[in-house]
Short mmCIF file of C-alpha atoms in Angstrom, two decimals:
data_model
loop_
_atom_site.label_atom_id
_atom_site.label_comp_id
_atom_site.label_asym_id
_atom_site.label_seq_id
_atom_site.Cartn_x
_atom_site.Cartn_y
_atom_site.Cartn_z
CA MET A 1 104.41 16.14 9.36
CA ALA A 2 104.13 16.54 5.61
CA GLU A 3 103.47 20.45 5.14
CA PRO A 4 100.82 20.88 2.41
CA LEU A 5 101.68 22.69 -0.96
CA ASP A 6 99.61 24.70 -4.03
CA PRO A 7 99.47 22.07 -6.02
CA GLY A 8 100.76 23.90 -8.85
CA SER A 9 103.89 24.79 -7.51
CA SER A 10 103.95 21.71 -6.04
CA PRO A 11 107.66 19.11 -5.98
CA LEU A 12 104.86 17.02 -7.37
CA LEU A 13 104.13 19.07 -10.49
CA ALA A 14 107.45 19.33 -10.54
CA ALA A 15 108.22 15.36 -10.47
CA ALA A 16 105.04 14.42 -12.72
CA ARG A 17 107.22 16.92 -15.68
CA ARG A 18 110.72 15.51 -15.50
CA ALA A 19 108.41 11.47 -15.05
CA HIS A 20 107.39 13.02 -18.91
CA GLU A 21 110.29 13.80 -20.44
CA ALA A 22 111.83 10.71 -19.66
CA ALA A 23 109.67 9.07 -20.59
CA PHE A 24 108.00 10.29 -24.15
CA GLY A 25 111.37 12.68 -25.05
CA GLY A 26 109.57 16.14 -24.63
CA ALA A 27 107.37 18.65 -22.66
CA ALA A 28 104.22 18.24 -20.89
CA VAL A 29 101.40 20.15 -22.42
CA LEU A 30 98.84 19.50 -20.27
CA ALA A 31 98.94 18.73 -16.60
CA ALA A 32 95.54 18.25 -13.47
CA TRP A 33 95.53 17.73 -10.85
CA ALA A 34 92.63 16.35 -8.46
CA PRO A 35 92.43 16.52 -4.30
CA GLY A 36 92.41 13.63 -1.89
CA ARG A 37 89.90 13.46 1.07
CA VAL A 38 89.05 13.06 4.23
CA ASN A 39 85.16 12.51 5.79
CA LEU A 40 84.44 14.58 8.72
CA ILE A 41 82.11 12.12 9.49
CA GLY A 42 79.39 10.11 8.59
CA GLU A 43 80.89 6.26 8.09
CA HIS A 44 79.39 4.18 6.13
CA THR A 45 75.93 5.80 5.76
CA ASP A 46 76.87 6.35 1.65
CA TYR A 47 75.47 2.87 1.52
CA ASN A 48 72.28 3.76 3.68
CA GLY A 49 71.14 6.80 1.72
CA GLY A 50 71.93 9.03 4.44
CA PHE A 51 74.22 11.73 4.32
CA VAL A 52 78.57 12.24 4.42
CA LEU A 53 80.80 15.01 5.29
CA PRO A 54 83.93 15.34 3.86
CA MET A 55 85.97 17.56 3.12
CA ALA A 56 89.31 17.62 -0.14
CA LEU A 57 92.65 17.69 1.25
CA GLN A 58 95.80 20.16 0.14
CA LEU A 59 97.73 17.22 -1.17
CA GLY A 60 96.45 15.04 -3.91
CA THR A 61 97.67 13.53 -7.72
CA VAL A 62 99.41 15.05 -10.32
CA LEU A 63 98.82 14.18 -13.70
CA VAL A 64 100.24 16.25 -16.95
CA GLY A 65 100.44 15.37 -20.75
CA SER A 66 100.54 15.52 -24.31
CA PRO A 67 98.58 14.75 -27.24
CA THR A 68 99.47 11.58 -29.50
CA GLN A 69 99.15 11.52 -33.66
CA ASP A 70 99.02 7.75 -33.87
CA GLY A 71 96.11 6.79 -32.11
CA THR A 72 97.18 4.90 -29.65
CA ILE A 73 97.35 5.98 -25.68
CA CYS A 74 100.38 5.14 -23.11
CA ILE A 75 100.90 6.02 -19.49
CA VAL A 76 102.96 5.66 -16.74
CA THR A 77 103.20 5.27 -13.29
CA THR A 78 105.54 6.58 -10.91
CA SER A 79 103.78 5.65 -8.39
CA ALA A 80 105.83 2.96 -5.30
CA GLU A 81 102.56 0.61 -5.05
CA ALA A 82 102.01 0.07 -8.57
CA ASP A 83 101.94 -3.22 -10.04
CA GLU A 84 104.05 -3.70 -12.64
CA PRO A 85 104.79 -3.09 -15.41
CA LEU A 86 104.75 1.01 -15.14
CA ARG A 87 103.66 1.75 -18.36
CA VAL A 88 100.64 0.51 -20.81
CA GLN A 89 100.19 1.82 -24.23
CA PHE A 90 96.44 0.88 -25.88
CA PRO A 91 94.68 1.93 -28.42
CA ALA A 92 92.53 5.20 -28.03
CA PRO A 93 88.84 4.34 -28.20
CA ARG A 94 86.68 4.56 -30.96
CA PRO A 95 82.65 4.43 -32.59
CA GLY A 96 81.79 0.69 -32.04
CA SER A 97 84.46 0.05 -29.75
CA SER A 98 85.41 -0.32 -26.14
CA LEU A 99 88.09 -0.47 -23.74
CA SER A 100 88.46 -3.68 -21.50
CA PRO A 101 89.88 -4.15 -17.92
CA GLY A 102 93.04 -6.25 -17.61
CA LEU A 103 96.75 -5.93 -15.86
CA PRO A 104 98.64 -3.55 -14.49
CA ARG A 105 95.41 -3.35 -11.67
CA TRP A 106 95.97 0.37 -11.83
CA ALA A 107 95.88 1.49 -15.18
CA ASN A 108 92.93 -0.21 -15.27
CA TYR A 109 91.26 3.28 -12.79
CA VAL A 110 93.13 5.58 -16.00
CA LYS A 111 91.09 3.15 -19.08
CA GLY A 112 87.73 3.25 -16.99
CA VAL A 113 87.78 6.68 -17.02
CA ILE A 114 88.78 7.24 -20.92
CA GLN A 115 86.15 4.64 -21.61
CA HIS A 116 82.80 6.68 -19.32
CA TYR A 117 83.89 10.87 -19.29
CA ARG A 118 82.36 12.68 -21.96
CA ASP A 119 82.80 17.06 -21.41
CA ASP A 120 79.81 17.98 -20.63
CA GLY A 121 81.12 20.84 -18.23
CA ASP A 122 78.32 18.65 -15.50
CA LEU A 123 79.99 18.51 -12.53
CA VAL A 124 77.17 15.29 -11.09
CA ALA A 125 77.95 13.69 -14.70
CA LYS A 126 80.87 13.40 -13.92
CA ALA A 127 82.00 12.40 -10.89
CA LEU A 128 79.27 9.62 -11.89
CA ALA A 129 81.05 8.40 -15.18
CA CYS A 130 84.50 8.58 -12.81
CA GLN A 131 82.37 6.28 -10.44
CA LYS A 132 80.96 4.00 -12.96
CA ALA A 133 85.56 3.64 -14.28
CA GLU A 134 85.86 2.61 -10.52
CA HIS A 135 82.81 -0.16 -11.02
CA THR A 136 83.37 -1.76 -14.10
CA PHE A 137 87.01 -1.47 -14.38
CA ALA A 138 89.09 -0.87 -11.01
CA GLY A 139 86.25 -3.91 -9.91
CA MET A 140 85.21 -1.11 -7.02
CA PRO A 141 81.89 -0.95 -5.91
CA CYS A 142 82.05 2.31 -4.38
CA GLY A 143 79.35 4.56 -3.07
CA ILE A 144 79.94 9.19 -4.79
CA MET A 145 81.55 10.67 -1.58
CA ASP A 146 85.26 10.71 -3.47
CA GLN A 147 84.07 11.41 -6.67
CA PHE A 148 82.00 14.38 -5.17
CA ILE A 149 84.50 16.03 -3.11
CA SER A 150 87.17 15.16 -5.42
CA VAL A 151 85.43 17.23 -8.37
CA MET A 152 83.11 19.25 -6.47
CA GLY A 153 85.86 20.55 -3.29
CA ARG A 154 85.84 24.40 -2.46
CA GLU A 155 88.77 26.18 -0.97
CA GLY A 156 87.16 26.87 3.03
CA HIS A 157 84.19 24.69 3.09
CA ALA A 158 82.86 20.59 3.76
CA LEU A 159 80.03 19.08 1.20
CA LEU A 160 77.80 17.72 2.77
CA ILE A 161 76.85 15.45 0.25
CA ASP A 162 73.32 13.34 0.26
CA CYS A 163 73.75 9.82 -1.14
CA ARG A 164 70.00 9.12 -1.77
CA SER A 165 69.77 12.33 -3.60
CA LEU A 166 72.68 13.26 -4.98
CA GLU A 167 72.36 16.95 -3.42
CA THR A 168 74.82 18.52 -2.39
CA VAL A 169 75.45 22.14 0.26
CA LEU A 170 78.71 23.42 0.99
CA VAL A 171 79.77 24.10 4.61
CA PRO A 172 81.90 26.58 5.67
CA LEU A 173 84.93 25.82 6.90
CA SER A 174 87.80 29.07 6.87
CA ASP A 175 87.83 29.63 10.46
CA ALA A 176 91.32 30.56 10.71
CA SER A 177 91.44 29.97 14.18
CA LEU A 178 90.49 26.11 12.93
CA ALA A 179 93.08 23.02 11.96
CA VAL A 180 92.33 19.41 10.42
CA LEU A 181 94.97 16.92 11.46
CA ILE A 182 94.41 13.66 9.99
CA THR A 183 96.68 11.13 11.82
CA ASN A 184 97.80 8.09 9.71
CA SER A 185 98.27 4.75 12.13
CA ASN A 186 100.40 3.44 9.79
CA VAL A 187 97.95 0.44 10.39
CA ARG A 188 95.76 -2.12 8.76
CA HIS A 189 94.74 -4.84 9.71
CA THR A 190 94.03 -7.87 7.67
CA LEU A 191 90.47 -9.20 7.98
CA THR A 192 88.41 -12.32 5.79
CA GLY A 193 87.23 -9.72 3.60
CA SER A 194 83.79 -10.81 4.44
CA GLU A 195 83.17 -7.25 7.22
CA TYR A 196 82.43 -5.08 4.37
CA PRO A 197 79.23 -7.60 2.85
CA THR A 198 78.62 -8.61 5.98
CA ARG A 199 77.40 -5.16 7.27
CA ARG A 200 76.20 -4.11 4.32
CA ARG A 201 73.74 -7.35 4.73
CA GLN A 202 72.76 -6.99 8.17
CA CYS A 203 72.19 -3.37 7.37
CA GLU A 204 69.70 -5.12 4.31
CA GLN A 205 68.06 -7.21 6.39
CA ALA A 206 67.74 -4.57 8.96
CA ALA A 207 65.98 -2.39 6.29
CA ALA A 208 63.71 -5.33 5.18
CA ALA A 209 62.80 -6.01 8.60
CA LEU A 210 60.88 -2.44 9.24
CA GLY A 211 59.68 -2.41 6.40
CA LYS A 212 62.09 0.38 4.49
CA ALA A 213 63.66 0.74 1.53
CA SER A 214 66.67 1.96 4.11
CA LEU A 215 67.94 2.84 6.85
CA ARG A 216 67.93 6.65 6.00
CA ASP A 217 64.05 6.57 6.37
CA ALA A 218 64.12 4.19 9.96
CA THR A 219 64.18 6.11 13.18
CA LEU A 220 65.57 4.38 16.16
CA ALA A 221 62.03 4.38 17.74
CA GLU A 222 61.05 2.41 14.81
CA LEU A 223 64.50 0.61 15.45
CA GLU A 224 64.01 -0.25 19.44
CA GLU A 225 60.65 -1.13 18.93
CA ALA A 226 61.68 -4.27 15.93
CA ARG A 227 64.85 -5.13 18.06
CA SER A 228 63.80 -8.54 19.91
CA ARG A 229 62.74 -9.64 15.73
CA LEU A 230 66.80 -8.53 14.74
CA GLY A 231 68.94 -9.82 16.95
CA ASP A 232 72.08 -8.06 19.04
CA GLU A 233 74.60 -7.49 16.06
CA VAL A 234 71.73 -6.06 13.93
CA PHE A 235 70.09 -4.55 15.90
CA ARG A 236 73.66 -2.47 17.00
CA ARG A 237 74.78 -2.39 12.84
CA ALA A 238 71.57 -0.12 12.32
CA ARG A 239 71.60 1.74 16.01
CA HIS A 240 75.06 3.00 13.85
CA VAL A 241 73.61 3.63 10.69
CA ILE A 242 71.12 5.29 11.73
CA GLY A 243 72.32 7.53 14.58
CA GLU A 244 75.03 8.41 12.51
CA ILE A 245 72.71 9.59 9.27
CA ALA A 246 71.19 12.32 12.23
CA ARG A 247 75.16 13.04 12.84
CA THR A 248 76.30 13.85 9.71
CA ALA A 249 73.29 16.10 9.32
CA GLN A 250 73.65 17.45 12.70
CA ALA A 251 77.32 17.96 12.19
CA ALA A 252 76.55 19.89 8.99
CA GLN A 253 74.45 22.56 10.68
CA ALA A 254 77.32 23.11 13.65
CA LEU A 255 79.31 24.00 11.35
CA GLN A 256 77.58 26.35 9.89
CA HIS A 257 76.74 28.01 13.19
CA ARG A 258 80.04 27.73 13.99
CA ASP A 259 79.75 25.63 17.64
CA TYR A 260 82.71 23.57 17.16
CA SER A 261 82.10 22.18 20.28
CA MET A 262 79.59 20.15 19.49
CA PHE A 263 80.96 19.24 16.45
CA GLY A 264 83.73 17.58 18.25
CA ARG A 265 80.67 15.82 20.59
CA LEU A 266 79.59 14.81 17.48
CA MET A 267 82.86 13.22 16.33
CA VAL A 268 83.34 11.30 19.49
CA GLU A 269 80.03 9.93 19.29
CA SER A 270 80.96 9.36 16.56
CA HIS A 271 83.56 6.64 16.64
CA ASN A 272 82.58 5.06 19.94
CA SER A 273 79.15 4.23 17.24
CA LEU A 274 81.39 2.95 15.13
CA ARG A 275 84.15 1.37 17.58
CA ASP A 276 80.98 -0.25 19.57
CA ASP A 277 78.27 -1.12 17.46
CA TYR A 278 80.04 -1.26 13.81
CA GLU A 279 83.01 -2.59 15.30
CA VAL A 280 85.12 -1.47 12.55
CA SER A 281 87.55 -0.21 15.01
CA CYS A 282 91.29 -1.03 16.55
CA PRO A 283 93.37 -0.85 19.27
CA GLU A 284 95.19 1.89 17.50
CA LEU A 285 92.62 3.98 16.58
CA ASP A 286 91.52 3.88 19.40
CA GLU A 287 94.83 4.72 20.70
CA LEU A 288 94.81 8.13 18.67
CA VAL A 289 91.16 9.46 19.16
CA ALA A 290 92.06 8.65 23.40
CA ALA A 291 95.42 11.08 22.57
CA ALA A 292 93.57 13.53 20.55
CA LEU A 293 91.01 14.33 23.13
CA GLU A 294 93.53 14.67 26.36
CA VAL A 295 94.55 17.13 24.33
CA ASP A 296 93.49 21.01 25.49
CA GLY A 297 92.30 22.92 22.41
CA VAL A 298 91.08 19.98 21.03
CA TYR A 299 87.72 19.32 19.99
CA GLY A 300 86.90 16.17 19.00
CA SER A 301 88.35 13.47 17.29
CA ARG A 302 86.96 10.00 15.14
CA MET A 303 88.34 7.12 13.16
CA THR A 304 87.88 8.36 9.05
CA GLY A 305 87.04 6.08 6.30
CA GLY A 306 85.64 2.10 6.42
CA GLY A 307 88.93 0.51 9.70
CA PHE A 308 90.39 -1.80 10.52
CA GLY A 309 93.01 0.98 10.66
CA GLY A 310 93.86 4.04 8.30
CA CYS A 311 93.10 6.94 9.57
CA THR A 312 91.58 9.65 12.47
CA VAL A 313 90.10 12.90 12.10
CA THR A 314 91.34 15.48 14.14
CA LEU A 315 89.29 19.24 14.73
CA LEU A 316 90.97 21.36 16.86
CA GLU A 317 92.30 24.82 17.50
CA ALA A 318 95.16 25.15 15.14
CA GLY A 319 97.33 26.95 17.77
CA ALA A 320 96.95 23.03 19.49
CA ALA A 321 98.36 21.70 16.90
CA GLU A 322 102.16 20.92 17.08
CA ARG A 323 101.08 19.97 21.03
CA ALA A 324 98.87 17.53 20.07
CA GLN A 325 101.06 15.97 17.42
CA GLN A 326 103.54 15.55 20.22
CA HIS A 327 101.32 14.27 22.68
CA ILE A 328 99.39 11.90 20.09
CA GLN A 329 103.00 10.06 19.42
CA GLU A 330 103.90 10.35 22.45
CA LYS A 331 101.61 8.42 24.05
CA TYR A 332 100.74 6.25 20.77
CA SER A 333 101.75 2.70 20.66
CA GLY A 334 103.22 2.48 17.07
CA THR A 335 104.17 5.27 15.12
CA ALA A 336 102.29 7.39 13.08
CA THR A 337 101.95 9.85 10.69
CA PHE A 338 100.02 13.52 10.58
CA TYR A 339 99.58 15.92 7.99
CA LEU A 340 97.70 19.33 9.05
CA THR A 341 95.11 19.96 6.31
CA LYS A 342 92.91 23.55 5.65
CA PRO A 343 89.69 22.62 3.09
CA SER A 344 90.96 22.63 -1.08
CA GLY A 345 89.32 23.36 -4.18
CA GLY A 346 88.55 19.90 -5.88
CA ALA A 347 90.11 18.92 -9.28
CA LYS A 348 91.36 21.53 -11.82
CA ALA A 349 93.85 21.91 -15.10
CA LEU A 350 97.19 23.12 -13.72
CA PRO A 351 98.82 25.35 -15.56
CA LEU A 352 102.99 24.93 -17.01
#
């Protein structure tokens, strides 16, 4: 199990400072940290104008740096998964000029933020600038969830995000008797690349048939009335999205009232819908969820993320965490990696 640490004293920060010293011959004078995230519930709802309910993690990314005097920017990555070269240098953008994406691919994320971000103190503007960086430089047409939770995460809280209005509500998740267990299946099934665009197109097709701008505005009753016009597959895709939007709103209310049993039931319903109606689960994720639900003290479990591999997220009693990990690993046909975590704060500067 990976042990989450305070970012200000983590080995990751120490390693980043050593890498800076080795690369540039001097000590870093600035440091920042941004958390990873897990989505507790609300999958494939973002591009349908729905709700998501992520929380920031105690695991994240550290960046250190120092100012330059020659008008150039030099960035180095220590990621083992980054494409070569691991060091890139380019002129700082000036009025009337702009940066351009290119190779290596990892550097485009940094370049995009440099190009689009301006320090105006507005958290929504900051998140949207980072989203624009992914769209225009990394070529990733992502939703807003990752950027919003990374910027707006608060310790002891999940964040309900309305992906249509961009409104956010902090939802308390600080009960000391609770734990959140993330289980990495360590598999990623190779797809044709058409799965996600196909589902998005099917959602748009269903919304158009219902006379709605998006499935956010549709009800299950309206969907049922249109079933014969949609065909079975499009109907099931829309049924997941409409149901998931409602489940996510209900889950936020359940957390507000500390009704963890209800929250757990909604997590299981979400997984079953993703498996059967949206068809984005896989045998490994199904195994992990089924094994978690066999453990006393587990409230609920579901796949999280886009699907076809990746992770599950489980809400459980803190006292059940160790036996849950043991049982899941015993029942799982592969080798899982576990992260036991609590809701973290958002991106911040770190003292050096």
